[in-house]
């Protein structure tokens, strides 16, 4: 994944990875039970509405494009555009997010101020 912060609150992202074509869960069993793999591309952009030291709340727009070869000379292509509301948890110097620490029972220990580090990275 490649993510670029265009300003203090705006970002864009690009990803390349696997794509899958398989029978949907509601379809009856048929000759199309095989699973086919190929490649896909995800382009995204977002705006952080709320920024805190350890997390951010943002809205995103994602464009996913995939192409899968079905094996008998036919390609299946698809495109999806999705609006998303999400939360980002920033990792601390130990590589742990606040949610991970909460699940491990460590609560709010070892709090680190990431705001200055994020601003320094964005300025460079």
PDB file of C-alpha atoms in Angstrom, residues 10-110:
ATOM      1  CA  UNK A  10      -6.295  15.025   3.002  1.00  0.00           C
ATOM      2  CA  UNK A  11      -4.672  11.810   1.730  1.00  0.00           C
ATOM      3  CA  UNK A  12      -4.598   9.590  -1.351  1.00  0.00           C
ATOM      4  CA  UNK A  13      -3.745   5.898  -1.569  1.00  0.00           C
ATOM      5  CA  UNK A  14      -2.970   3.281  -4.224  1.00  0.00           C
ATOM      6  CA  UNK A  15      -2.773  -0.502  -3.825  1.00  0.00           C
ATOM      7  CA  UNK A  16      -2.175  -3.478  -6.100  1.00  0.00           C
ATOM      8  CA  UNK A  17      -3.067  -7.014  -5.097  1.00  0.00           C
ATOM      9  CA  UNK A  18      -5.028 -10.208  -5.683  1.00  0.00           C
ATOM     10  CA  UNK A  19      -8.581 -10.394  -7.058  1.00  0.00           C
ATOM     11  CA  UNK A  20     -10.903 -13.396  -6.740  1.00  0.00           C
ATOM     12  CA  UNK A  21     -13.913 -14.648  -8.675  1.00  0.00           C
ATOM     13  CA  UNK A  22     -16.060 -17.276  -6.977  1.00  0.00           C
ATOM     14  CA  UNK A  23     -19.675 -18.389  -6.698  1.00  0.00           C
ATOM     15  CA  UNK A  24     -21.802 -16.071  -4.527  1.00  0.00           C
ATOM     16  CA  UNK A  25     -23.189 -17.517  -1.298  1.00  0.00           C
ATOM     17  CA  UNK A  26     -26.786 -17.230  -2.532  1.00  0.00           C
ATOM     18  CA  UNK A  27     -26.201 -19.043  -5.847  1.00  0.00           C
ATOM     19  CA  UNK A  28     -27.064 -22.702  -6.069  1.00  0.00           C
ATOM     20  CA  UNK A  29     -24.255 -25.159  -6.651  1.00  0.00           C
ATOM     21  CA  UNK A  30     -23.395 -25.253 -10.311  1.00  0.00           C
ATOM     22  CA  UNK A  31     -20.517 -25.815 -12.678  1.00  0.00           C
ATOM     23  CA  UNK A  32     -19.057 -22.469 -11.524  1.00  0.00           C
ATOM     24  CA  UNK A  33     -17.832 -23.699  -8.134  1.00  0.00           C
ATOM     25  CA  UNK A  34     -14.216 -23.051  -9.058  1.00  0.00           C
ATOM     26  CA  UNK A  35     -12.338 -20.094  -7.581  1.00  0.00           C
ATOM     27  CA  UNK A  36     -10.246 -18.018  -9.980  1.00  0.00           C
ATOM     28  CA  UNK A  37      -7.473 -15.613  -8.896  1.00  0.00           C
ATOM     29  CA  UNK A  38      -5.853 -12.728 -10.779  1.00  0.00           C
ATOM     30  CA  UNK A  39      -5.053  -9.085  -9.999  1.00  0.00           C
ATOM     31  CA  UNK A  40      -6.773  -5.872  -8.933  1.00  0.00           C
ATOM     32  CA  UNK A  41      -6.063  -2.201  -8.236  1.00  0.00           C
ATOM     33  CA  UNK A  42      -7.491   0.002  -5.466  1.00  0.00           C
ATOM     34  CA  UNK A  43      -7.367   3.814  -5.623  1.00  0.00           C
ATOM     35  CA  UNK A  44      -8.624   5.805  -2.646  1.00  0.00           C
ATOM     36  CA  UNK A  45      -8.774   9.313  -1.259  1.00  0.00           C
ATOM     37  CA  UNK A  46      -9.916  10.610   2.093  1.00  0.00           C
ATOM     38  CA  UNK A  47     -10.440  13.547   4.425  1.00  0.00           C
ATOM     39  CA  UNK A  48      -9.809  13.271   8.161  1.00  0.00           C
ATOM     40  CA  UNK A  49     -12.726  14.918   9.953  1.00  0.00           C
ATOM     41  CA  UNK A  50     -11.372  14.504  13.490  1.00  0.00           C
ATOM     42  CA  UNK A  51      -7.695  14.105  14.412  1.00  0.00           C
ATOM     43  CA  UNK A  52      -6.477  13.081  17.854  1.00  0.00           C
ATOM     44  CA  UNK A  53      -3.061  11.987  19.131  1.00  0.00           C
ATOM     45  CA  UNK A  54      -3.764   8.261  18.733  1.00  0.00           C
ATOM     46  CA  UNK A  55      -6.622   8.047  16.228  1.00  0.00           C
ATOM     47  CA  UNK A  56      -8.467   9.829  13.407  1.00  0.00           C
ATOM     48  CA  UNK A  57     -12.011   9.661  12.033  1.00  0.00           C
ATOM     49  CA  UNK A  58     -12.212  10.050   8.264  1.00  0.00           C
ATOM     50  CA  UNK A  59     -14.427   9.722   5.212  1.00  0.00           C
ATOM     51  CA  UNK A  60     -13.067   7.973   2.147  1.00  0.00           C
ATOM     52  CA  UNK A  61     -13.934   7.209  -1.431  1.00  0.00           C
ATOM     53  CA  UNK A  62     -12.552   3.977  -2.920  1.00  0.00           C
ATOM     54  CA  UNK A  63     -12.358   2.800  -6.517  1.00  0.00           C
ATOM     55  CA  UNK A  64     -11.579  -0.918  -6.965  1.00  0.00           C
ATOM     56  CA  UNK A  65     -10.900  -2.419 -10.400  1.00  0.00           C
ATOM     57  CA  UNK A  66     -10.216  -6.120 -11.014  1.00  0.00           C
ATOM     58  CA  UNK A  67      -9.756  -8.484 -13.934  1.00  0.00           C
ATOM     59  CA  UNK A  68      -9.872 -12.295 -13.586  1.00  0.00           C
ATOM     60  CA  UNK A  69      -9.153 -14.873 -16.277  1.00  0.00           C
ATOM     61  CA  UNK A  70     -11.721 -17.678 -15.972  1.00  0.00           C
ATOM     62  CA  UNK A  71      -9.574 -20.292 -17.642  1.00  0.00           C
ATOM     63  CA  UNK A  72     -11.510 -21.008 -20.847  1.00  0.00           C
ATOM     64  CA  UNK A  73     -10.558 -17.853 -22.747  1.00  0.00           C
ATOM     65  CA  UNK A  74     -12.981 -15.526 -20.960  1.00  0.00           C
ATOM     66  CA  UNK A  75     -12.049 -12.606 -18.695  1.00  0.00           C
ATOM     67  CA  UNK A  76     -14.374 -11.199 -16.050  1.00  0.00           C
ATOM     68  CA  UNK A  77     -13.825  -7.565 -15.149  1.00  0.00           C
ATOM     69  CA  UNK A  78     -15.402  -5.513 -12.419  1.00  0.00           C
ATOM     70  CA  UNK A  79     -15.329  -2.015 -10.942  1.00  0.00           C
ATOM     71  CA  UNK A  80     -16.666  -0.838  -7.593  1.00  0.00           C
ATOM     72  CA  UNK A  81     -16.922   2.678  -6.175  1.00  0.00           C
ATOM     73  CA  UNK A  82     -17.488   2.824  -2.402  1.00  0.00           C
ATOM     74  CA  UNK A  83     -17.958   5.683   0.068  1.00  0.00           C
ATOM     75  CA  UNK A  84     -16.533   4.716   3.479  1.00  0.00           C
ATOM     76  CA  UNK A  85     -16.432   6.201   6.991  1.00  0.00           C
ATOM     77  CA  UNK A  86     -13.514   4.848   8.982  1.00  0.00           C
ATOM     78  CA  UNK A  87     -11.294   5.135  12.026  1.00  0.00           C
ATOM     79  CA  UNK A  88      -7.510   4.991  11.929  1.00  0.00           C
ATOM     80  CA  UNK A  89      -5.522   3.976  15.024  1.00  0.00           C
ATOM     81  CA  UNK A  90      -1.903   5.144  15.002  1.00  0.00           C
ATOM     82  CA  UNK A  91       0.733   2.685  16.200  1.00  0.00           C
ATOM     83  CA  UNK A  92       2.995   3.636  19.106  1.00  0.00           C
ATOM     84  CA  UNK A  93       6.762   3.199  19.154  1.00  0.00           C
ATOM     85  CA  UNK A  94       6.275  -0.489  20.051  1.00  0.00           C
ATOM     86  CA  UNK A  95       4.139  -1.135  16.959  1.00  0.00           C
ATOM     87  CA  UNK A  96       0.886  -1.512  18.922  1.00  0.00           C
ATOM     88  CA  UNK A  97      -2.376   0.330  18.342  1.00  0.00           C
ATOM     89  CA  UNK A  98      -4.574   1.525  21.253  1.00  0.00           C
ATOM     90  CA  UNK A  99      -7.201  -1.100  20.365  1.00  0.00           C
ATOM     91  CA  UNK A 100      -4.585  -3.882  20.514  1.00  0.00           C
ATOM     92  CA  UNK A 101      -3.389  -2.628  23.926  1.00  0.00           C
ATOM     93  CA  UNK A 102      -6.967  -2.529  25.220  1.00  0.00           C
ATOM     94  CA  UNK A 103      -7.564  -6.122  24.106  1.00  0.00           C
ATOM     95  CA  UNK A 104      -4.294  -7.201  25.758  1.00  0.00           C
ATOM     96  CA  UNK A 105      -5.371  -5.503  29.019  1.00  0.00           C
ATOM     97  CA  UNK A 106      -2.687  -2.818  29.007  1.00  0.00           C
ATOM     98  CA  UNK A 107      -5.144   0.050  28.804  1.00  0.00           C
ATOM     99  CA  UNK A 108      -3.545   3.457  28.405  1.00  0.00           C
ATOM    100  CA  UNK A 109       0.050   2.586  29.318  1.00  0.00           C
ATOM    101  CA  UNK A 110       2.990   3.966  27.338  1.00  0.00           C
TER     102      UNK A 110
END
